[in-house]
Coordinates of C-alpha atoms and ligand atoms in Angstrom, one line a residue:
X1 CA 84.7 -93.4 203.2
X2 CA 87.5 -91.8 201.3
X3 CA 88.2 -92.6 197.7
X4 CA 91.4 -92.5 195.8
X5 CA 90.7 -92.7 192.1
X6 CA 93.5 -93.8 189.8
X7 CA 93.0 -93.1 186.1
X8 CA 95.4 -93.4 183.2
X9 CA 96.1 -91.6 180.0
X10 CA 98.2 -91.7 176.8
X11 CA 98.6 -95.5 176.6
X12 CA 97.7 -98.6 178.6
X13 CA 100.2 -100.7 180.4
X14 CA 101.8 -97.8 182.3
X15 CA 101.5 -99.6 185.6
X16 CA 98.3 -98.0 186.8
X17 CA 97.6 -101.1 188.8
X18 CA 100.9 -101.0 190.6
X19 CA 100.5 -97.2 191.2
X20 CA 97.0 -97.9 192.7
X21 CA 98.3 -100.7 194.9
X22 CA 101.3 -98.7 196.0
X23 CA 99.2 -95.8 197.1
X24 CA 96.9 -98.2 198.9
X25 CA 99.9 -99.8 200.6
X26 CA 101.2 -96.4 201.8
X27 CA 97.8 -95.4 203.3
X28 CA 97.6 -98.8 204.9
X29 CA 101.0 -98.3 206.5
X30 CA 99.4 -95.3 208.3
X31 CA 97.1 -97.8 210.0
X32 CA 94.0 -97.3 207.8
X33 CA 92.0 -100.2 206.4
X34 CA 92.2 -100.1 202.6
X35 CA 90.2 -101.8 200.0
X36 CA 90.2 -101.6 196.2
X37 CA 87.9 -101.7 193.2
X38 CA 88.9 -102.2 189.6
X39 CA 86.7 -100.9 186.9
X40 CA 87.0 -102.7 183.5
X41 CA 85.1 -100.9 180.8
X42 CA 84.5 -104.0 178.7
X43 CA 81.2 -105.8 178.1
X44 CA 82.2 -109.2 179.5
X45 CA 80.6 -109.9 182.9
X46 CA 83.9 -111.0 184.2
X47 CA 87.4 -112.1 183.0
X48 CA 86.4 -115.8 183.1
X49 CA 85.9 -116.2 179.4
X50 CA 88.8 -114.0 178.3
X51 CA 92.1 -115.5 176.9
X52 CA 95.0 -114.9 179.2
X53 CA 97.1 -114.6 176.1
X54 CA 95.3 -111.6 175.1
X55 CA 94.3 -110.0 178.3
X56 CA 96.6 -111.4 180.9
X57 CA 95.9 -113.9 183.6
X58 CA 92.4 -114.6 184.9
X59 CA 92.8 -114.0 188.7
X60 CA 90.6 -116.2 190.9
X61 CA 89.2 -115.0 194.3
X62 CA 88.1 -116.9 197.3
X63 CA 84.4 -116.4 196.4
X64 CA 85.1 -117.9 192.9
X65 CA 85.1 -114.6 191.1
X66 CA 87.2 -114.7 187.9
X67 CA 88.6 -111.2 187.7
X68 CA 91.2 -108.9 186.3
X69 CA 94.8 -109.5 187.3
X70 CA 95.0 -106.1 189.0
X71 CA 92.9 -107.6 191.9
X72 CA 95.9 -109.9 192.4
X73 CA 98.1 -106.9 192.7
X74 CA 95.8 -105.4 195.3
X75 CA 95.6 -108.6 197.3
X76 CA 99.4 -109.0 197.3
X77 CA 100.3 -105.4 198.1
X78 CA 97.6 -104.8 200.6
X79 CA 97.4 -108.4 202.0
X80 CA 93.6 -108.4 201.7
X81 CA 90.9 -110.7 200.4
X82 CA 88.6 -109.2 197.8
X83 CA 85.2 -110.3 196.4
X84 CA 84.0 -110.6 192.8
X85 CA 82.1 -107.4 193.2
X86 CA 85.4 -105.6 193.6
X87 CA 85.8 -105.9 189.9
X88 CA 83.2 -103.8 188.1
X89 CA 82.7 -104.2 184.4
X90 CA 80.4 -102.6 181.9
X91 CA 78.8 -106.0 181.5
X92 CA 77.8 -106.2 185.2
X93 CA 76.5 -102.6 185.2
X94 CA 74.3 -103.0 182.2
X95 CA 73.1 -106.4 183.3
X96 CA 71.9 -104.9 186.6
X97 CA 70.2 -102.0 185.0
X98 CA 68.5 -104.1 182.4
X99 CA 67.3 -106.5 185.1
X100 CA 66.0 -103.6 187.1
X101 CA 64.2 -102.3 184.1
X102 CA 62.4 -105.7 183.6
X103 CA 61.5 -105.7 187.3
X104 CA 59.9 -102.4 186.9
X105 CA 62.4 -100.3 188.9
X106 CA 62.2 -97.5 186.5
X107 CA 58.5 -97.7 185.7
X108 CA 57.4 -95.0 183.3
X109 CA 60.9 -93.7 182.7
X110 CA 63.2 -93.9 179.7
X111 CA 66.2 -95.8 180.9
X112 CA 69.4 -94.0 179.9
X113 CA 73.2 -94.0 180.3
X114 CA 72.9 -90.8 182.3
X115 CA 71.5 -91.0 184.9
X116 CA 70.7 -94.8 185.2
X117 CA 74.0 -96.3 184.2
X118 CA 76.0 -93.6 185.9
X119 CA 73.9 -94.0 189.1
X120 CA 74.3 -97.8 189.0
X121 CA 78.1 -97.3 188.8
X122 CA 78.1 -94.9 191.8
X123 CA 75.8 -97.1 193.9
X124 CA 78.1 -100.0 193.1
X125 CA 81.2 -98.2 194.3
X126 CA 79.4 -97.0 197.4
X127 CA 78.2 -100.5 198.3
X128 CA 81.4 -102.4 197.5
X129 CA 83.8 -99.9 199.2
X130 CA 82.4 -100.9 202.6
X131 CA 82.8 -104.7 202.2
X132 CA 85.4 -105.8 204.8
X133 CA 88.5 -107.2 203.2
X134 CA 91.1 -107.8 205.9
X135 CA 89.4 -110.7 207.7
X136 CA 88.5 -108.7 210.8
X137 CA 85.0 -107.8 209.7
X138 CA 85.7 -104.0 209.9
X139 CA 84.6 -101.6 207.3
X140 CA 87.5 -100.1 205.3
X141 CA 88.5 -96.4 205.7
X142 CA 89.8 -95.9 202.2
X143 CA 88.8 -97.3 198.8
X144 CA 91.2 -97.2 195.9
X145 CA 89.3 -97.2 192.6
X146 CA 91.3 -98.0 189.5
X147 CA 89.7 -97.1 186.2
X148 CA 90.9 -99.5 183.5
X149 CA 91.7 -98.4 180.0
X150 CA 92.7 -94.8 179.1
X151 CA 90.6 -91.7 179.6
X152 CA 89.1 -90.7 176.3
X153 CA 88.2 -94.3 175.2
X154 CA 84.5 -94.6 174.2
X155 CA 84.1 -97.5 176.6
X156 CA 85.2 -95.6 179.7
X157 CA 83.1 -92.5 179.1
X158 CA 80.1 -93.5 181.3
X159 CA 82.6 -94.4 184.1
X160 CA 84.4 -91.0 183.8
X161 CA 81.0 -89.3 184.0
X162 CA 80.0 -91.4 187.0
X163 CA 83.2 -90.4 188.7
X164 CA 82.6 -86.8 187.9
X165 CA 79.3 -87.0 189.7
X166 CA 80.7 -89.1 192.4
X167 CA 83.1 -86.4 193.6
X168 CA 80.0 -84.3 194.6
X169 CA 78.2 -87.3 196.1
X170 CA 81.0 -88.2 198.5
X171 CA 82.3 -84.6 198.9
X172 CA 85.6 -83.3 197.5
X173 CA 87.3 -83.7 200.8
X174 CA 86.9 -87.5 200.4
X175 CA 88.0 -87.7 196.8
X176 CA 91.5 -87.7 195.4
X177 CA 92.2 -88.2 191.7
X178 CA 95.5 -89.6 190.7
X179 CA 96.2 -89.6 186.9
X180 CA 98.9 -91.8 185.6
X181 CA 100.6 -90.7 182.4
X182 CA 103.7 -91.1 180.3
X183 CA 106.6 -88.7 179.9
X184 CA 108.7 -90.0 177.0
X185 CA 112.2 -88.9 176.0
X186 CA 112.5 -88.3 172.3
X187 CA 115.4 -87.3 170.1
X188 CA 119.1 -86.8 170.6
X189 CA 118.8 -84.0 173.1
X190 CA 117.0 -86.4 175.4
X191 CA 114.3 -83.9 176.4
X192 CA 111.5 -85.1 178.6
X193 CA 108.3 -84.5 176.6
X194 CA 105.2 -83.2 178.4
X195 CA 102.8 -82.9 175.5
X196 CA 101.2 -86.4 175.8
X197 CA 100.4 -85.6 179.5
X198 CA 99.2 -82.2 178.7
X199 CA 96.7 -83.7 176.2
X200 CA 95.4 -86.4 178.5
X201 CA 94.9 -84.0 181.4
X202 CA 93.1 -81.7 179.0
X203 CA 90.8 -84.5 178.1
X204 CA 90.2 -85.4 181.7
X205 CA 89.4 -81.8 182.6
X206 CA 87.0 -81.5 179.6
X207 CA 85.1 -84.4 181.2
X208 CA 84.9 -82.4 184.5
X209 CA 87.6 -84.2 186.4
X210 CA 90.7 -82.3 187.5
X211 CA 93.6 -84.5 188.8
X212 CA 95.0 -83.8 192.2
X213 CA 98.2 -85.7 191.4
X214 CA 100.0 -86.7 188.3
X215 CA 102.1 -89.8 188.4
X216 CA 104.5 -89.7 185.4
X217 CA 106.1 -92.8 184.1
X218 CA 109.5 -92.2 182.7
X219 CA 112.8 -93.9 182.3
X220 CA 114.8 -91.4 184.3
X221 CA 113.6 -89.3 187.3
X222 CA 111.4 -86.4 186.2
X223 CA 113.4 -83.1 186.0
X224 CA 112.3 -80.1 187.9
X225 CA 111.8 -78.2 184.6
X226 CA 109.5 -81.0 183.4
X227 CA 107.5 -80.8 186.5
X228 CA 107.2 -77.0 186.3
X229 CA 106.1 -77.2 182.8
X230 CA 103.5 -79.8 183.6
X231 CA 102.3 -77.8 186.5
X232 CA 101.8 -74.8 184.3
X233 CA 99.7 -76.6 181.7
X234 CA 97.9 -79.2 183.8
X235 CA 96.5 -77.2 186.6
X236 CA 98.4 -79.3 189.2
X237 CA 100.9 -77.9 191.6
X238 CA 104.4 -79.1 190.8
X239 CA 104.8 -80.7 194.2
X240 CA 101.9 -83.0 193.2
X241 CA 103.6 -84.1 190.1
X242 CA 105.3 -87.4 191.0
X243 CA 108.0 -89.2 189.2
X244 CA 107.5 -92.9 188.6
X245 CA 110.7 -93.7 186.9
X246 CA 112.2 -97.1 186.4
X247 CA 113.3 -98.8 189.6
X248 CA 115.3 -101.9 190.4
X249 CA 112.4 -103.9 191.7
X250 CA 108.6 -103.5 192.0
X251 CA 108.7 -103.2 195.8
X252 CA 110.5 -99.9 195.2
X253 CA 107.5 -98.2 193.7
X254 CA 105.7 -97.4 197.0
X255 CA 109.0 -96.3 198.4
X256 CA 109.6 -94.0 195.5
X257 CA 106.3 -92.4 196.0
X258 CA 106.9 -92.1 199.7
X259 CA 110.2 -90.3 199.1
X260 CA 108.3 -87.6 197.1
X261 CA 106.0 -87.0 200.1
X262 CA 103.0 -88.6 198.5
X263 CA 101.6 -90.2 201.6
X264 CA 101.6 -87.0 203.6
X265 CA 100.0 -85.1 200.7
X266 CA 97.3 -87.6 200.0
X267 CA 96.6 -87.9 203.8
X268 CA 96.3 -84.2 204.1
X269 CA 93.9 -84.0 201.2
X270 CA 91.7 -86.7 202.7
X271 CA 92.0 -85.6 206.3
X272 CA 93.8 -88.7 207.3
X273 CA 96.4 -88.6 210.2
X274 CA 100.0 -88.8 209.2
X275 CA 102.4 -90.7 211.4
X276 CA 106.1 -91.6 211.4
X277 CA 105.6 -94.8 213.2
X278 CA 105.1 -97.1 210.3
X279 CA 106.4 -100.6 210.9
X280 CA 104.8 -101.9 207.7
X281 CA 106.7 -99.4 205.6
X282 CA 109.9 -100.4 207.4
X283 CA 109.3 -104.1 206.6
X284 CA 108.5 -103.2 203.0
X285 CA 111.8 -101.2 202.7
X286 CA 113.7 -104.2 204.1
X287 CA 112.1 -106.5 201.6
X288 CA 113.0 -104.1 198.7
X289 CA 116.6 -104.0 199.9
X290 CA 116.7 -107.8 200.4
X291 CA 115.6 -108.3 196.8
X292 CA 118.3 -106.0 195.5
X293 CA 121.0 -107.7 197.5
X294 CA 120.3 -111.2 196.1
X295 CA 123.3 -112.8 194.3
X296 CA 122.6 -116.4 193.7
X297 CA 120.0 -117.6 191.3
X298 CA 117.6 -120.4 190.9
X299 CA 116.2 -121.5 187.5
X300 CA 112.8 -122.9 187.0
X301 CA 111.7 -124.2 183.6
X302 CA 108.1 -123.1 183.1
X303 CA 106.6 -125.5 180.6
X304 CA 103.5 -123.9 179.1
X305 CA 102.0 -122.4 176.0
X306 CA 104.4 -120.0 174.5
X307 CA 103.6 -116.4 175.3
X308 CA 105.4 -113.2 174.8
X309 CA 103.1 -111.8 177.4
X310 CA 104.3 -112.6 180.9
X311 CA 101.0 -111.2 182.3
X312 CA 99.4 -114.5 181.2
X313 CA 101.1 -116.2 184.2
X314 CA 101.4 -113.2 186.5
X315 CA 100.5 -114.8 189.8
X316 CA 102.6 -117.9 189.0
X317 CA 105.6 -115.7 188.4
X318 CA 104.9 -113.8 191.6
X319 CA 104.6 -117.0 193.6
X320 CA 108.0 -118.2 192.2
X321 CA 109.6 -114.9 193.0
X322 CA 108.2 -114.7 196.5
X323 CA 109.6 -118.2 197.1
X324 CA 113.0 -117.4 195.6
X325 CA 113.3 -114.3 197.8
X326 CA 112.7 -116.5 200.8
X327 CA 115.4 -119.0 199.9
X328 CA 117.7 -116.0 199.2
X329 CA 118.0 -116.2 195.4
X330 CA 116.9 -114.4 192.3
X331 CA 114.2 -116.1 190.3
X332 CA 115.2 -117.0 186.8
X333 CA 112.3 -118.3 184.8
X334 CA 113.2 -120.2 181.7
X335 CA 110.3 -120.3 179.4
X336 CA 109.9 -123.6 177.6
X337 CA 107.4 -123.8 174.9
X338 CA 105.7 -127.1 175.5
X339 CA 105.2 -127.9 171.8
X340 CA 108.9 -127.6 171.3
X341 CA 109.5 -130.7 173.5
X342 CA 107.2 -132.8 171.3
X343 CA 108.8 -135.3 168.9
X344 CA 107.1 -133.7 165.8
X345 CA 108.9 -130.5 166.4
X346 CA 112.3 -132.3 165.9
X347 CA 111.6 -132.3 162.2
X348 CA 109.3 -129.3 162.0
X349 CA 111.5 -126.9 163.9
X350 CA 114.7 -128.6 165.0
X351 CA 116.1 -125.4 166.5
X352 CA 113.1 -125.0 168.8
X353 CA 113.3 -128.7 169.7
X354 CA 116.9 -128.6 170.7
X355 CA 116.6 -125.4 172.6
X356 CA 113.5 -126.5 174.4
X357 CA 115.1 -129.7 175.7
X358 CA 118.4 -127.9 176.5
X359 CA 116.5 -125.3 178.6
X360 CA 114.4 -128.0 180.3
X361 CA 117.6 -129.9 181.3
X362 CA 119.5 -126.9 182.4
X363 CA 116.8 -125.8 184.9
X364 CA 116.9 -126.6 188.6
X365 CA 113.2 -127.4 188.7
X366 CA 110.2 -127.8 186.4
X367 CA 106.9 -126.2 186.7
X368 CA 103.8 -127.0 184.6
X369 CA 101.2 -124.3 185.2
X370 CA 97.5 -124.3 184.7
X371 CA 96.0 -124.3 181.2
X372 CA 93.2 -125.3 178.8
X373 CA 93.0 -126.9 175.4
X374 CA 95.3 -129.5 174.0
X375 CA 98.1 -127.6 172.4
X376 CA 101.4 -128.6 174.0
X377 CA 99.9 -131.3 176.2
X378 CA 102.2 -134.0 174.9
X379 CA 105.2 -131.8 175.6
X380 CA 104.1 -131.1 179.1
X381 CA 103.7 -134.9 179.6
X382 CA 107.2 -135.4 178.4
X383 CA 108.4 -132.7 180.8
X384 CA 106.7 -134.4 183.7
X385 CA 108.3 -137.7 182.7
X386 CA 111.7 -136.2 182.5
X387 CA 111.3 -134.7 186.0
X388 CA 110.0 -137.9 187.5
X389 CA 112.7 -140.1 186.0
X390 CA 115.6 -137.8 186.6
X391 CA 114.7 -136.7 190.1
X392 CA 114.3 -133.1 189.1
X393 CA 111.9 -131.1 191.4
X394 CA 108.5 -130.8 189.8
X395 CA 105.4 -128.8 190.6
X396 CA 102.3 -129.3 188.6
X397 CA 99.5 -126.7 189.1
X398 CA 96.0 -127.8 188.1
X399 CA 96.6 -128.9 184.5
X400 CA 100.2 -129.6 185.7
X401 CA 98.8 -132.2 188.2
X402 CA 96.6 -133.7 185.5
X403 CA 99.5 -134.0 183.1
X404 CA 101.6 -135.7 185.8
X405 CA 98.8 -138.2 186.5
X406 CA 98.4 -139.0 182.7
X407 CA 102.2 -139.5 182.4
X408 CA 102.3 -141.8 185.4
X409 CA 99.3 -143.8 184.1
X410 CA 100.9 -144.3 180.7
X411 CA 104.5 -145.0 181.7
X412 CA 104.3 -146.5 185.1
X413 CA 101.0 -148.3 185.0
X414 CA 101.7 -149.1 181.4
X415 CA 98.3 -147.9 180.1
X416 CA 99.2 -146.7 176.6
X417 CA 97.0 -143.9 175.3
X418 CA 95.9 -142.8 178.8
X419 CA 94.7 -139.2 178.6
X420 CA 92.3 -136.6 179.9
X421 CA 88.9 -136.6 178.2
X422 CA 89.5 -132.9 177.7
X423 CA 92.1 -133.8 175.1
X424 CA 91.0 -137.2 173.8
X425 CA 87.3 -138.1 174.4
X426 CA 87.8 -141.7 173.3
X427 CA 90.9 -142.5 175.3
X428 CA 91.0 -146.1 176.3
X429 CA 92.3 -145.1 179.8
X430 CA 90.6 -141.9 181.0
X431 CA 93.0 -140.8 183.8
X432 CA 91.4 -137.4 184.0
X433 CA 87.6 -136.9 183.4
X434 CA 85.0 -134.2 183.2
X435 CA 83.5 -133.4 186.6
X436 CA 79.9 -134.6 186.8
X437 CA 78.5 -131.3 188.0
X438 CA 80.0 -129.3 185.1
X439 CA 78.0 -127.5 182.5
X440 CA 78.5 -128.5 178.9
X441 CA 76.6 -125.6 177.4
X442 CA 77.7 -122.6 179.4
X443 CA 81.3 -121.5 179.6
X444 CA 81.1 -118.5 181.9
X445 CA 81.4 -119.1 185.7
X446 CA 80.6 -122.8 185.4
X447 CA 83.9 -124.3 186.5
X448 CA 84.7 -125.6 190.0
X449 CA 85.7 -122.2 191.3
X450 CA 87.1 -120.5 194.3
X451 CA 88.2 -121.5 197.7
X452 CA 87.6 -125.1 198.8
X453 CA 88.9 -127.1 201.6
X454 CA 91.6 -129.8 201.2
X455 CA 92.1 -132.3 203.9
X456 CA 95.6 -133.7 204.2
X457 CA 95.4 -137.5 204.4
X458 CA 98.6 -138.4 206.2
X459 CA 101.2 -136.8 208.5
X460 CA 103.9 -138.4 206.4
X461 CA 104.0 -136.0 203.4
X462 CA 105.6 -132.9 202.2
X463 CA 102.3 -131.0 202.1
X464 CA 102.0 -131.1 205.9
X465 CA 105.5 -129.7 206.3
X466 CA 105.0 -127.0 203.7
X467 CA 101.7 -125.9 205.1
X468 CA 103.2 -125.6 208.6
X469 CA 101.5 -128.7 210.0
X470 CA 98.0 -127.7 208.9
X471 CA 95.8 -130.6 207.9
X472 CA 92.9 -128.5 206.6
X473 CA 93.9 -126.0 203.9
X474 CA 92.0 -123.6 201.8
X475 CA 93.1 -122.8 198.3
X476 CA 91.5 -121.5 195.2
X477 CA 90.3 -123.6 192.3
X478 CA 89.4 -123.2 188.6
X479 CA 88.9 -126.4 186.7
X480 CA 86.4 -128.6 184.9
X481 CA 88.2 -131.9 184.9
X482 CA 89.5 -134.1 187.7
X483 CA 91.5 -137.3 188.3
X484 CA 89.4 -140.3 187.6
X485 CA 88.4 -141.7 191.0
X486 CA 88.4 -145.2 189.5
X487 CA 92.2 -145.0 188.9
X488 CA 93.2 -143.8 192.4
X489 CA 93.9 -147.2 194.0
X490 CA 96.1 -148.4 191.1
X491 CA 98.0 -145.1 191.0
X492 CA 98.6 -145.1 194.8
X493 CA 99.7 -148.7 194.8
X494 CA 102.3 -147.7 192.2
X495 CA 103.6 -144.8 194.4
X496 CA 101.7 -141.8 193.3
X497 CA 100.0 -140.7 196.5
X498 CA 96.9 -138.5 196.8
X499 CA 97.9 -136.9 200.1
X500 CA 95.3 -134.1 199.8
X501 CA 91.6 -134.7 199.1
X502 CA 88.4 -132.6 199.4
X503 CA 86.2 -132.9 202.4
X504 CA 84.2 -135.8 200.8
X505 CA 87.4 -137.5 199.8
X506 CA 86.0 -137.5 196.2
X507 CA 88.2 -135.0 194.6
X508 CA 92.0 -135.5 194.4
X509 CA 93.7 -132.2 195.4
X510 CA 97.4 -133.0 196.0
X511 CA 99.7 -135.6 194.6
X512 CA 103.1 -136.6 195.8
X513 CA 105.4 -139.2 194.4
X514 CA 107.0 -141.6 196.9
X515 CA 110.8 -141.8 196.7
X516 CA 111.2 -138.6 194.7
X517 CA 112.8 -135.6 196.3
X518 CA 110.0 -133.2 195.2
X519 CA 107.3 -134.3 192.8
X520 CA 104.2 -132.4 193.8
X521 CA 101.0 -131.5 192.1
X522 CA 97.9 -129.5 193.2
X523 CA 94.5 -129.5 191.6
X524 CA 94.0 -126.0 193.0
X525 CA 96.0 -122.9 192.1
X526 CA 98.2 -122.0 195.1
X527 CA 99.7 -119.0 193.3
X528 CA 96.6 -116.9 193.9
X529 CA 97.3 -116.7 197.6
X530 CA 101.0 -116.1 197.6
X531 CA 102.3 -113.0 199.4
X532 CA 105.7 -111.3 199.2
X533 CA 106.5 -112.3 202.8
X534 CA 104.4 -115.5 202.8
X535 CA 105.2 -117.4 199.6
X536 CA 102.7 -120.1 198.5
X537 CA 103.7 -123.3 200.2
X538 CA 103.8 -125.6 197.1
X539 CA 105.8 -123.0 195.2
X540 CA 108.2 -122.6 198.1
X541 CA 108.6 -126.4 198.1
X542 CA 109.5 -126.4 194.5
X543 CA 112.0 -123.5 194.7
X544 CA 113.5 -124.8 197.9
X545 CA 114.1 -128.2 196.4
X546 CA 115.4 -126.7 193.2
X547 CA 117.8 -124.4 195.0
X548 CA 119.1 -127.3 197.2
X549 CA 119.7 -129.5 194.1
X550 CA 122.2 -127.0 192.7
X551 CA 125.1 -127.9 195.0
Ligands
LIG1 N1 91.9 -127.7 181.7 C1 91.9 -128.4 183.0 C2 90.6 -128.4 183.6 O1 89.7 -127.8 183.2 C3 92.9 -127.6 183.9 C4 92.4 -126.3 184.3 C5 93.5 -125.4 184.8 O2 94.7 -125.7 184.8 N2 93.1 -124.3 185.4 O3 90.4 -129.1 184.6

């Protein structure tokens, strides 16, 4: 097994995840099987209990793992399927060690960070790196390990030490360290500043790790003089100092690294065979060019909780973009704060109210994404009503499906006050209810999670067409509430069809509204399996219908 470690310095949010994914993609294009591990030095066991508004989206895997959004980047870039163990957290490491201590694994010994925690980390990497991820059951050849946070944080110290030891365990010829840093431009002269990078490399080297490559984030391409200076101070040859300057689209990142000979240099260090026959890379280049050439635009109103952090809905955004690229348009997401649509905001914040409704009406399609808690729910219900009544393409994901069902129950079935028991425990008409098997005491990992089968109920529906004629589909879930089975027959009689159900036909998975050009909802989260060249079918359905409705 070969390992490519990607660490980061200076500040977070430099695009370490994209760098890691890009390097993985480049090695994969040589014909090697590539997997990835993300290390998150926080104490949570997983991302399941973390707010997406603080930490970015919670990504969900087939096995039900609730993980860091970087695993989504790996899955999309490398077209692989990861497991919960591919996300290593401090919480998981300590839990294992403490459990082992209680079992008596360390009998007689004092259990310590070094060597017990650091050994656990190395054993974990060793074990998880060989889990097959590409569906063929073959062991990967290369494992990308991304170390979250920045080197020098107290939290990441045990991991840095574990990696230092790991280079000897696996052999230096199987170990490449890529350090991602920032090269800012300050002042009127516009000089590229190397000091922050010098400092972070110094810190890394003090910890016993010497980077093989520096990936420098900057606005403009790194100048030769900058590279030379970094080479001098950082103990890295200037050919191994890579410029990761701003590019027109994300797909350009691997190409940018490729142009700087990265693949050949990493391959050489790891003893991998270089080849010029790389159809995957060609396809990738084509995609990057296609994205840059797009002229028309399609606008989707995303009606959710307001967030300045687009990472909160990362996979949803990706799924929309993948779909737009396929119809041949740029994706323009119009963020509509759901609370702004609510009647109360007309007096409380008239400007927001007017803008929210204007934006909703100006869009070609409406999307209500997943969510928890009752803030903005009434606004989302109004958005669903607007889309239903005005024949505007609508996609509801998870909460978005539930909202559409509540709206329909209230306004078509005439059951005033219908709601989900999540938002109103005493609602006279519970259209959405708590699932019987859910836990009311434990929040972590207790939802209906991961991949489940949906059976399509009829040939005569959009779902069959979108899923290429498949009648059994597998998508990822993350919810506690479901459509109340007692309401199904009334809803269906009135035209809201449950065209997808689980294998026991107990859980409602897909809704479609008869007579509407595209009014679709899924209890699952289709965004998690979207790929650049294979957009998620429900998202594609929305974007296709929205684009078509322009003319
Ligand atoms: N809050 C809803 C539930 O738990 C929807 C969840 C979601 O959208 N992921 O069922």
